[in-house]
Coordinates of C-alpha atoms in Angstrom, one line a residue:
M22 CA 103.2 180.9 -257.0
A23 CA 99.0 180.9 -256.7
Q24 CA 97.0 180.5 -253.7
K25 CA 95.5 177.2 -253.0
T26 CA 92.1 176.7 -253.1
V27 CA 90.0 174.0 -251.0
G28 CA 87.5 171.5 -252.2
G29 CA 87.8 168.8 -254.7
N30 CA 87.6 165.0 -254.6
S31 CA 87.3 161.9 -257.0
A32 CA 83.7 163.4 -258.8
F33 CA 84.8 166.8 -259.2
H34 CA 88.9 167.3 -259.4
N35 CA 90.3 170.5 -258.3
F36 CA 92.3 171.8 -261.5
H37 CA 93.4 175.0 -259.7
N38 CA 95.4 173.2 -257.0
D39 CA 97.0 171.2 -260.1
Y40 CA 98.8 174.6 -261.5
S41 CA 98.8 176.7 -258.0
H42 CA 102.6 176.0 -257.7
I43 CA 103.5 177.2 -261.1
A44 CA 104.6 180.9 -261.5
D45 CA 104.6 181.1 -265.3
P46 CA 101.4 182.5 -266.5
N47 CA 101.8 180.9 -270.3
E48 CA 102.6 177.6 -268.7
R49 CA 99.3 177.7 -266.5
R50 CA 97.2 178.3 -269.2
R51 CA 98.5 175.8 -271.4
L52 CA 98.0 173.2 -268.9
A53 CA 94.8 174.3 -268.3
L54 CA 93.4 174.3 -272.3
A55 CA 95.2 171.0 -272.0
E56 CA 92.8 169.5 -269.5
I57 CA 89.9 170.6 -272.1
D58 CA 91.7 169.6 -275.0
K59 CA 92.7 166.0 -273.5
A60 CA 89.3 165.5 -271.8
P61 CA 87.1 162.0 -272.5
F62 CA 83.9 162.8 -273.9
G63 CA 81.3 163.0 -270.9
W64 CA 78.2 164.9 -269.8
Y65 CA 79.3 168.5 -269.7
H66 CA 80.1 168.1 -273.4
V67 CA 76.6 166.7 -274.1
R68 CA 75.2 169.6 -272.3
A69 CA 77.4 172.1 -274.2
V70 CA 75.9 170.4 -277.5
V71 CA 72.4 170.2 -276.1
V72 CA 72.7 174.3 -274.9
A73 CA 73.7 175.5 -278.4
G74 CA 71.8 172.9 -280.6
V75 CA 68.6 173.8 -279.4
G76 CA 69.6 177.7 -280.5
F77 CA 70.0 176.2 -283.7
F78 CA 66.7 174.1 -283.9
T79 CA 65.1 177.5 -283.4
D80 CA 67.1 179.1 -285.9
A81 CA 66.2 176.5 -288.3
Y82 CA 62.6 176.0 -287.5
D83 CA 61.9 180.1 -287.8
I84 CA 63.8 180.4 -291.3
F85 CA 62.2 177.2 -292.8
A86 CA 58.5 177.9 -291.3
I87 CA 58.2 180.5 -293.8
N88 CA 58.5 177.8 -296.7
L89 CA 55.7 176.6 -295.5
V90 CA 53.3 179.5 -294.0
S91 CA 53.8 181.6 -297.6
A92 CA 51.2 179.7 -299.3
M93 CA 49.0 180.5 -296.0
L94 CA 49.7 184.4 -296.0
G95 CA 48.4 184.1 -300.1
I96 CA 44.9 182.9 -298.8
V97 CA 44.9 185.0 -295.9
F98 CA 45.8 188.4 -296.7
W99 CA 45.5 188.3 -300.7
G100 CA 42.1 186.5 -301.0
D101 CA 40.8 189.0 -303.4
P102 CA 39.9 188.5 -306.9
K103 CA 42.9 189.6 -308.3
H104 CA 45.7 187.4 -307.0
K105 CA 43.0 184.5 -305.9
G106 CA 44.8 183.2 -303.0
K107 CA 48.2 183.2 -304.0
I108 CA 51.1 185.6 -302.6
P109 CA 52.5 188.3 -304.7
D110 CA 56.2 187.2 -305.8
N111 CA 57.8 190.3 -304.6
S112 CA 56.0 190.1 -301.3
D113 CA 56.8 186.3 -300.9
T114 CA 60.7 187.3 -302.0
A115 CA 60.6 190.3 -299.7
I116 CA 59.6 188.5 -296.6
K117 CA 62.1 185.6 -296.9
V118 CA 64.9 187.4 -297.7
A119 CA 64.3 190.2 -294.8
T120 CA 65.2 187.1 -292.6
S121 CA 68.7 187.0 -294.3
G122 CA 69.3 190.6 -294.2
G123 CA 68.8 190.8 -290.5
T124 CA 71.1 187.7 -290.2
V125 CA 74.1 189.4 -292.3
I126 CA 73.4 192.3 -289.5
G127 CA 73.7 189.7 -286.4
Q128 CA 76.5 187.8 -287.6
L129 CA 78.6 190.4 -288.0
G130 CA 77.4 192.7 -285.0
F131 CA 77.4 189.9 -282.4
G132 CA 80.4 187.8 -283.8
A133 CA 82.5 191.4 -283.3
L134 CA 80.9 192.0 -279.6
A135 CA 81.9 188.4 -278.9
D136 CA 85.2 189.0 -279.2
I137 CA 85.3 192.6 -277.5
V138 CA 83.1 191.8 -274.5
G139 CA 83.0 188.3 -274.3
R140 CA 81.0 185.3 -275.1
K141 CA 79.5 184.5 -272.1
R142 CA 77.7 188.4 -272.2
M143 CA 76.6 187.8 -275.4
Y144 CA 75.1 184.7 -275.5
G145 CA 71.4 184.2 -274.5
L146 CA 70.8 187.9 -275.9
E147 CA 70.5 186.7 -279.4
L148 CA 68.0 184.3 -278.0
I149 CA 65.9 186.6 -276.3
L150 CA 65.5 188.6 -279.5
I151 CA 64.8 185.7 -281.6
I152 CA 62.0 184.7 -279.0
F153 CA 60.3 188.1 -278.9
A154 CA 60.7 188.7 -282.8
T155 CA 59.1 185.2 -283.4
L156 CA 56.0 186.1 -281.0
A157 CA 55.6 189.5 -282.4
Q158 CA 55.4 187.7 -286.0
S159 CA 52.6 185.2 -284.9
L160 CA 50.5 188.3 -283.5
S161 CA 50.8 190.6 -286.6
S162 CA 47.7 192.1 -288.5
P163 CA 47.9 194.6 -291.4
S164 CA 46.0 197.9 -290.6
P165 CA 45.4 201.0 -293.1
A166 CA 48.8 202.3 -292.3
V167 CA 51.0 199.1 -292.5
S168 CA 50.7 195.9 -295.0
I169 CA 51.5 192.6 -293.7
T170 CA 54.3 192.4 -295.7
G171 CA 55.7 195.2 -294.0
L172 CA 55.2 193.9 -290.6
L173 CA 56.5 191.0 -291.4
I174 CA 59.9 192.3 -293.1
F175 CA 60.3 194.6 -289.9
W176 CA 59.7 191.6 -287.6
R177 CA 61.8 189.0 -289.6
V178 CA 64.7 190.9 -290.0
L179 CA 64.6 191.5 -285.9
M180 CA 64.7 187.7 -285.6
G181 CA 67.3 187.5 -288.4
V182 CA 69.6 189.6 -286.1
G183 CA 69.2 187.3 -283.8
I184 CA 69.5 184.0 -285.6
G185 CA 72.5 186.0 -287.3
G186 CA 74.3 186.2 -283.6
D187 CA 73.7 182.4 -282.8
Y188 CA 76.1 181.1 -285.7
P189 CA 79.3 182.7 -284.4
L190 CA 78.7 182.4 -281.1
S191 CA 76.9 178.7 -280.9
S192 CA 80.4 177.9 -282.9
I193 CA 83.2 179.3 -281.2
I194 CA 81.5 178.3 -277.8
T195 CA 81.3 174.8 -278.5
S196 CA 84.4 174.5 -280.3
E197 CA 86.5 176.4 -277.4
F198 CA 85.0 173.9 -275.0
A199 CA 85.3 170.7 -276.7
T200 CA 87.6 168.1 -276.6
T201 CA 90.0 167.8 -279.5
R202 CA 89.5 164.2 -280.7
W203 CA 85.6 164.9 -281.1
R204 CA 85.5 168.7 -281.5
G205 CA 84.0 168.4 -285.5
A206 CA 81.4 165.9 -283.9
M207 CA 80.5 168.1 -280.9
M208 CA 80.2 171.2 -283.6
G209 CA 78.3 169.1 -286.1
A210 CA 76.0 167.8 -283.7
V211 CA 75.1 171.5 -283.1
F212 CA 74.7 172.3 -286.3
A213 CA 72.6 169.0 -287.3
M214 CA 69.7 170.4 -285.0
Q215 CA 69.1 172.6 -288.0
G216 CA 67.5 169.5 -289.6
I217 CA 65.8 168.5 -286.7
G218 CA 64.5 172.2 -286.8
Q219 CA 63.4 172.0 -290.8
F220 CA 61.8 168.6 -289.4
A221 CA 59.5 170.3 -286.6
A222 CA 58.2 173.1 -288.8
A223 CA 56.9 170.3 -291.3
L224 CA 55.5 168.4 -288.6
M225 CA 53.9 171.2 -287.1
A226 CA 52.3 172.1 -290.4
I227 CA 51.1 168.6 -291.0
I228 CA 49.4 168.9 -287.4
V229 CA 47.7 172.1 -287.8
T230 CA 46.5 170.9 -291.2
A231 CA 45.1 167.9 -289.5
G232 CA 43.7 169.8 -286.7
F233 CA 41.3 171.9 -289.1
H234 CA 40.9 169.3 -291.6
R235 CA 36.8 169.9 -291.7
S236 CA 37.2 173.9 -292.4
L237 CA 40.2 173.1 -294.9
K238 CA 38.2 170.7 -296.8
S239 CA 35.2 173.0 -297.2
A240 CA 37.8 175.0 -300.4
K241 CA 38.6 173.4 -303.5
N242 CA 41.6 175.6 -304.0
A243 CA 43.0 179.2 -302.5
A244 CA 40.8 181.3 -304.3
T245 CA 37.9 179.7 -303.1
C246 CA 39.3 179.1 -299.4
T247 CA 37.1 182.1 -297.8
G248 CA 34.9 181.9 -294.4
V249 CA 35.7 179.2 -292.0
C250 CA 38.4 177.7 -294.3
Q251 CA 40.1 181.5 -294.2
L252 CA 39.8 181.8 -290.6
A253 CA 41.6 178.1 -289.9
V254 CA 44.3 178.9 -292.5
D255 CA 45.1 182.7 -290.6
K256 CA 45.1 180.5 -287.1
M257 CA 47.2 177.8 -288.5
W258 CA 50.3 180.2 -289.9
R259 CA 50.3 182.2 -286.6
I260 CA 50.5 178.8 -284.8
I261 CA 53.1 177.3 -286.9
I262 CA 55.1 180.7 -286.4
G263 CA 54.5 181.1 -283.0
F264 CA 55.4 177.7 -282.1
G265 CA 59.2 178.6 -283.0
A266 CA 59.7 180.4 -279.5
V267 CA 58.8 177.5 -277.4
P268 CA 62.4 176.0 -277.7
G269 CA 63.9 178.9 -277.2
L270 CA 62.5 179.9 -273.9
I271 CA 63.1 176.4 -272.8
A272 CA 67.0 177.1 -273.7
L273 CA 67.2 180.7 -272.6
Y274 CA 68.3 180.0 -268.6
Y275 CA 71.1 177.5 -269.6
R276 CA 72.6 180.0 -272.2
L277 CA 72.5 183.0 -269.7
T278 CA 74.2 180.9 -267.1
I279 CA 77.1 179.4 -269.0
P280 CA 80.9 179.7 -267.9
E281 CA 82.8 181.8 -270.2
T282 CA 85.0 180.0 -272.3
P283 CA 88.7 179.9 -270.8
R284 CA 90.3 180.5 -273.7
Y285 CA 88.6 183.9 -273.9
T286 CA 89.4 184.5 -270.4
F287 CA 93.2 183.6 -270.9
D288 CA 93.8 185.0 -274.4
V289 CA 91.5 188.3 -274.3
A290 CA 91.0 189.2 -271.2
R291 CA 94.1 188.1 -269.9
D292 CA 93.0 186.6 -266.6
V293 CA 94.9 183.6 -265.9
E294 CA 93.2 182.7 -262.4
Q295 CA 89.7 183.2 -263.8
G296 CA 90.5 181.2 -267.0
G297 CA 91.7 178.3 -264.6
E298 CA 88.7 178.3 -262.3
D299 CA 86.2 178.3 -265.4
V300 CA 87.9 175.4 -267.0
K301 CA 87.0 173.7 -263.4
A302 CA 83.5 175.1 -263.6
Y303 CA 82.6 173.9 -267.0
I304 CA 83.7 170.3 -266.4
Q305 CA 81.7 170.4 -263.1
G306 CA 78.7 172.1 -264.6
R307 CA 78.8 175.4 -262.7
S308 CA 78.1 178.7 -264.3
Q309 CA 81.6 180.5 -263.7
G310 CA 84.7 179.9 -261.8
R311 CA 84.8 181.9 -258.6
P312 CA 88.8 182.4 -257.7
D313 CA 90.1 184.1 -254.9
E314 CA 90.1 187.7 -255.6
V315 CA 92.9 188.9 -254.1
T316 CA 95.0 186.4 -256.1
R317 CA 93.1 187.2 -259.2
I318 CA 94.3 190.9 -259.1
Q319 CA 97.3 190.3 -258.1
T320 CA 98.2 187.9 -260.8
M321 CA 96.6 190.1 -263.4
A322 CA 98.8 192.7 -262.4
Q323 CA 101.9 190.8 -262.2
H324 CA 101.7 188.4 -265.0
G325 CA 99.1 189.6 -267.2
A326 CA 101.5 191.7 -269.6
A327 CA 103.5 188.3 -269.7
L328 CA 101.2 186.6 -271.7
E329 CA 102.6 185.8 -274.8
M330 CA 99.4 186.2 -277.2
P331 CA 99.2 189.3 -279.0
K332 CA 96.5 191.8 -277.8
A333 CA 93.5 192.6 -280.0
S334 CA 93.3 195.8 -282.0
W335 CA 92.3 196.9 -285.1
S336 CA 96.1 197.4 -286.1
D337 CA 96.8 193.7 -285.1
F338 CA 93.4 192.6 -287.1
F339 CA 94.4 193.9 -290.6
R340 CA 98.1 193.0 -290.0
H341 CA 97.0 189.2 -289.0
Y342 CA 95.0 188.9 -292.1
G343 CA 97.3 191.2 -294.2
R344 CA 99.4 188.0 -294.6
W345 CA 98.5 185.8 -297.4
R346 CA 98.7 182.7 -295.1
N347 CA 95.7 184.0 -292.8
G348 CA 94.1 186.1 -295.1
S349 CA 93.6 183.0 -297.6
V350 CA 91.9 181.1 -295.0
L351 CA 89.2 183.6 -294.1
L352 CA 88.8 183.9 -298.2
G353 CA 88.2 180.3 -297.8
T354 CA 85.8 179.9 -295.7
A355 CA 83.7 183.3 -296.6
G356 CA 84.2 182.1 -300.4
S357 CA 82.8 178.6 -299.8
W358 CA 80.0 179.8 -297.6
F359 CA 78.8 182.6 -300.0
F360 CA 78.9 179.7 -302.9
L361 CA 77.3 177.2 -301.0
D362 CA 74.3 179.7 -299.6
V363 CA 73.7 180.6 -303.1
A364 CA 72.3 177.2 -303.8
F365 CA 71.4 176.0 -300.8
Y366 CA 68.9 178.8 -299.6
G367 CA 67.7 179.4 -303.5
L368 CA 66.3 175.8 -302.8
G369 CA 65.4 175.2 -299.3
L370 CA 63.4 178.6 -299.1
N371 CA 61.5 177.1 -302.3
N372 CA 60.9 173.7 -301.6
S373 CA 57.1 173.9 -302.1
I374 CA 58.0 175.6 -305.3
I375 CA 60.1 172.2 -306.3
L376 CA 57.0 170.1 -304.9
S377 CA 54.5 172.1 -307.1
T378 CA 57.1 171.7 -310.1
I379 CA 56.5 167.8 -309.8
N380 CA 52.6 167.9 -309.1
F381 CA 53.6 166.7 -305.6
S382 CA 51.5 169.5 -303.8
A383 CA 48.4 169.2 -306.3
G384 CA 44.9 168.2 -304.4
N385 CA 41.2 168.4 -304.7
S386 CA 40.7 170.5 -301.6
M387 CA 43.1 173.1 -299.5
Y388 CA 43.3 170.2 -297.0
Q389 CA 44.9 167.8 -299.6
I390 CA 47.1 170.7 -301.0
L391 CA 48.3 172.1 -297.6
M392 CA 48.6 168.6 -296.2
R393 CA 50.6 167.2 -299.6
N394 CA 52.9 170.5 -299.4
A395 CA 53.8 169.7 -295.9
V396 CA 54.3 165.7 -295.9
G397 CA 56.3 166.5 -299.3
N398 CA 59.0 168.7 -297.2
L399 CA 58.8 166.2 -294.4
I400 CA 59.8 163.8 -297.0
L401 CA 62.6 166.1 -298.2
V402 CA 64.1 166.7 -294.9
C403 CA 64.0 162.8 -293.8
A404 CA 65.3 161.3 -296.9
G405 CA 67.8 164.0 -297.7
A406 CA 68.9 166.8 -295.2
I407 CA 68.7 165.0 -291.6
P408 CA 70.7 161.8 -293.1
G409 CA 73.2 164.2 -294.4
Y410 CA 74.0 166.3 -291.2
W411 CA 74.1 163.0 -289.0
V412 CA 76.5 161.1 -291.8
T413 CA 78.8 164.0 -291.0
V414 CA 78.7 164.3 -287.1
F415 CA 79.7 160.4 -287.1
T416 CA 82.7 160.9 -289.8
V417 CA 83.7 164.3 -289.8
D418 CA 86.3 163.4 -287.1
T419 CA 87.8 160.7 -289.3
L420 CA 87.5 161.6 -292.9
G421 CA 88.4 165.3 -292.4
R422 CA 86.5 168.6 -292.6
K423 CA 88.5 169.5 -295.8
P424 CA 87.7 166.0 -297.7
I425 CA 84.1 166.4 -296.9
Q426 CA 83.7 169.8 -298.0
I427 CA 85.3 169.0 -301.5
M428 CA 83.5 166.1 -301.8
G429 CA 80.4 167.6 -301.3
F430 CA 80.9 170.2 -303.9
T431 CA 81.4 167.9 -306.4
M432 CA 78.9 166.1 -305.9
L433 CA 76.4 169.1 -305.9
T434 CA 78.2 170.5 -309.0
I435 CA 77.4 167.1 -311.1
L436 CA 73.9 167.2 -309.6
F437 CA 73.0 170.6 -310.5
C438 CA 74.3 169.9 -313.8
I439 CA 71.9 166.7 -314.2
I440 CA 69.1 168.5 -313.3
G441 CA 69.8 171.3 -315.2
F442 CA 70.8 170.2 -318.7
A443 CA 68.5 167.0 -318.3
Y444 CA 65.9 168.8 -316.7
N445 CA 63.2 168.0 -319.9
K446 CA 63.8 164.8 -320.4
I447 CA 63.8 163.1 -316.8
S448 CA 60.7 161.9 -315.1
D449 CA 58.9 163.8 -312.0
N450 CA 60.2 160.8 -309.9
A451 CA 63.8 161.1 -311.2
L452 CA 63.6 164.8 -310.9
F453 CA 62.5 164.1 -306.9
G454 CA 64.9 161.7 -306.5
L455 CA 68.1 164.1 -307.6
Y456 CA 66.6 166.7 -305.5
V457 CA 66.6 164.6 -302.3
L458 CA 70.3 163.7 -303.3
A459 CA 71.2 167.3 -303.5
Q460 CA 69.8 167.7 -299.9
F461 CA 72.1 164.8 -298.9
F462 CA 75.0 166.1 -300.0
F463 CA 74.5 170.0 -298.9
N464 CA 74.6 168.5 -295.4
F465 CA 77.1 165.6 -295.9
G466 CA 79.3 168.0 -297.2
P467 CA 79.6 171.7 -297.1
N468 CA 76.9 173.1 -295.6
A469 CA 78.4 171.4 -292.2
T470 CA 81.8 172.3 -292.8
T471 CA 81.6 175.7 -293.2
F472 CA 80.2 175.9 -290.2
I473 CA 82.7 173.9 -288.1
V474 CA 85.8 175.3 -290.2
P475 CA 85.6 179.2 -289.0
G476 CA 84.6 177.9 -285.5
E477 CA 88.4 176.4 -285.5
C478 CA 91.1 177.8 -287.2
F479 CA 91.1 181.5 -286.4
P480 CA 93.0 183.1 -283.1
T481 CA 90.8 183.2 -280.1
R482 CA 91.1 187.3 -279.9
Y483 CA 89.6 187.0 -283.8
R484 CA 87.8 183.9 -283.8
S485 CA 83.9 185.0 -283.4
T486 CA 84.5 188.0 -285.8
S487 CA 86.0 185.8 -288.4
H488 CA 83.3 183.2 -287.7
G489 CA 80.8 186.3 -288.2
I490 CA 82.4 187.5 -291.5
S491 CA 82.3 184.0 -292.8
A492 CA 78.7 183.4 -292.1
A493 CA 77.6 186.7 -293.6
S494 CA 79.4 186.1 -296.7
G495 CA 77.2 182.9 -296.8
K496 CA 73.7 185.1 -296.1
V497 CA 74.8 187.4 -298.9
G498 CA 74.9 184.7 -301.0
A499 CA 71.3 183.3 -299.8
I500 CA 70.2 187.1 -300.4
V501 CA 71.5 187.0 -304.0
A502 CA 69.9 183.8 -304.4
Q503 CA 66.2 185.2 -303.5
V504 CA 66.7 188.7 -305.3
V505 CA 68.5 187.5 -308.2
I506 CA 68.5 184.6 -309.2
G507 CA 65.3 183.4 -307.7
P508 CA 63.1 185.4 -309.9
L509 CA 64.8 183.9 -313.2
R510 CA 62.6 180.6 -312.4
T511 CA 59.7 182.2 -314.1
H512 CA 61.9 184.6 -316.8
G513 CA 59.5 184.5 -320.1
G514 CA 56.4 184.8 -318.3
V515 CA 54.2 181.6 -317.1
K516 CA 51.6 180.4 -319.5
P517 CA 47.6 180.7 -318.3
N518 CA 46.4 177.5 -316.8
A519 CA 50.0 176.1 -316.7
T520 CA 50.9 173.5 -314.6
G521 CA 53.7 171.2 -313.1
R522 CA 57.0 172.5 -314.9
G523 CA 55.4 175.3 -316.6
L524 CA 55.2 177.2 -313.6
N525 CA 58.8 177.7 -313.5
P526 CA 59.8 177.6 -317.0
W527 CA 63.3 178.8 -316.5
L528 CA 64.2 176.4 -313.5
N529 CA 66.5 174.4 -315.5
H530 CA 68.8 177.3 -316.3
V531 CA 68.8 178.2 -313.0
M532 CA 69.9 175.0 -311.6
Q533 CA 72.8 175.2 -314.2
I534 CA 73.4 178.6 -312.5
F535 CA 73.7 176.8 -309.3
A536 CA 76.1 174.1 -310.5
L537 CA 78.5 176.8 -311.4
F538 CA 78.5 178.4 -307.9
M539 CA 79.1 175.0 -306.6
L540 CA 82.1 174.5 -308.8
C541 CA 83.4 177.8 -307.7
G542 CA 82.9 176.7 -304.3
L543 CA 85.2 173.5 -304.6
G544 CA 87.8 175.9 -305.9
T545 CA 87.5 178.0 -302.6
S546 CA 87.7 174.8 -300.9
F547 CA 91.6 174.3 -301.2
L548 CA 92.0 177.4 -299.3
I549 CA 90.8 176.2 -296.0
P550 CA 93.1 173.8 -293.9
E551 CA 92.3 170.3 -292.2
T552 CA 91.5 170.8 -288.9
K553 CA 90.9 167.3 -287.7
R554 CA 92.8 166.5 -284.3
R555 CA 94.5 169.6 -283.7
T556 CA 94.2 172.0 -281.1
L557 CA 92.6 175.4 -281.4
E558 CA 95.9 176.9 -280.8
E559 CA 97.8 174.8 -283.3
L560 CA 95.5 176.0 -286.4
S561 CA 95.2 179.3 -285.5
G562 CA 99.2 179.5 -285.4
E563 CA 99.1 181.2 -281.7
T564 CA 102.2 180.8 -279.0
A565 CA 102.7 176.8 -279.3
P566 CA 102.6 175.2 -276.1
A567 CA 105.4 173.5 -274.3
S568 CA 105.1 170.7 -276.2
T569 CA 102.9 170.1 -279.2
T570 CA 100.7 167.8 -278.6
A571 CA 99.1 165.2 -280.8
Y572 CA 95.8 163.6 -279.6
A573 CA 97.3 160.1 -279.1
G574 CA 96.4 158.8 -275.8
R575 CA 94.9 161.9 -274.5
E576 CA 92.2 160.1 -273.3
K577 CA 94.2 158.7 -270.7
G578 CA 95.9 161.6 -269.3
S579 CA 99.1 161.7 -271.7
L580 CA 100.4 164.2 -274.0
V581 CA 102.6 162.8 -276.8
E582 CA 105.0 165.0 -278.1
D583 CA 105.1 165.5 -281.6
A584 CA 107.5 168.7 -282.6
S585 CA 106.3 168.3 -286.5
L586 CA 102.8 169.5 -286.0
G587 CA 102.8 173.5 -287.0
S588 CA 100.3 176.1 -288.2
H589 CA 97.5 175.6 -290.6
D590 CA 100.3 176.5 -293.5
G591 CA 102.1 173.7 -292.9
T592 CA 105.4 175.2 -291.0
A593 CA 106.6 174.0 -288.1
M594 CA 105.8 176.1 -284.9
P595 CA 107.8 177.1 -282.3
V596 CA 108.2 174.6 -279.4
R597 CA 109.5 176.0 -275.9
A598 CA 111.6 173.9 -273.5

């Protein structure tokens, strides 16, 4: 029997004493995790979403700001008669791909480390890396030995490592702290901050463009933007990039002081006393549970080996995913994310190209050109991306993850087929409308669900690693889109003095290729499980609780027995008496 602790009142319940009379460590784990699963939605859930969401705000801002900044870089660093203020395609591609390359490293590295040393120890380190690399970018200048392309690639790779770490960490920390009923909405709200980050990047571009309007109006186009115009643009891109560090600085303290997730403490650290205290700490808003150390050490020595969850090891990892029912889920999450990001980043990092194709970003001065480009990006985000994210948040726990993902891939396949095959027959306004619809169904569809599902359906001991593998597959898709498919838009060469659609003569075929990738994503979506309203232990096939529970009535504190719920492959899970 565990030693009782003092403290607790009507506002802050002492959960530890609820279980102190229970000697069985598996039963104490079950009861403690049930407190998280059945907890009514409260401010501690809002706090978890905000702390994780601010990181995603920063990630999206930093990733997509380059879409607005690349034209400015051309004016500042390629203003010579040869380039006429336009950044070379190879430099543009390299700078954009650098972030995705770093992100792959961060997703795999931080994902694995969070399973090895713990979520708490890693959370915040990735944000420090993002802040440092972001500020370094904004202060970069070329020298005779190092070009601006090389400098930005270096810092954006480093920034990408931090951004990559944020994907598995924010997802699984939110997932492991979430109440079962609203877990999808909480994870979706974290990911929806990506849309707010894109909005903030476009808004910041509008603000700085308006602030330097007098200098920008002195030049008609990029080729003639010299002197005060070029100086203004140089200041503008540094402000836009540098602002990305501000929200990260605000969130850093809260990330460094979160408690370890009780599931990690129970299942990987195998510390029953600490896990029980961490449940109480999370609900009370404290950074860490503080059990009696003597009792904690005694319990670990006596009962640590009695916990029924398998220990993590390389042999266990390969044995676990060597079974088709487990390996197919990882294939489904990783494959779906890969196919999605080919199109999502292939378009998202090139919004300015789409806007120029429909003549939206044209103007009589640099002020008009840059302002219309920023406004166009803002419209795309507000009309398509942000509504899509939040429709997912409000429906994902009722419609389910799998139906939303399948519906999204289906709609995207249809939209890209229409854009690709009717490209030369539809008007600019129709093309713009179809592009907005595509942005909507990206986010009310697979862009959100590919983030949510990997944070739910894998066992605790490999949850972060598996999410990292899935997310890294997506960023490999983004790299493929930028390096292989992206350059195809100008296949065959651009005619001199071309405008509008003539600037991207092969864009219709690129859209057709994207349609094929969306169709492939639809196929892999059938491999993922439906995770709606099911506990993480049920989904991962880990040791079943004493009574496997459905959600009905949980907010009132009742646990309704339903032994029919099982693991993701549909088999019934064992129920202990």
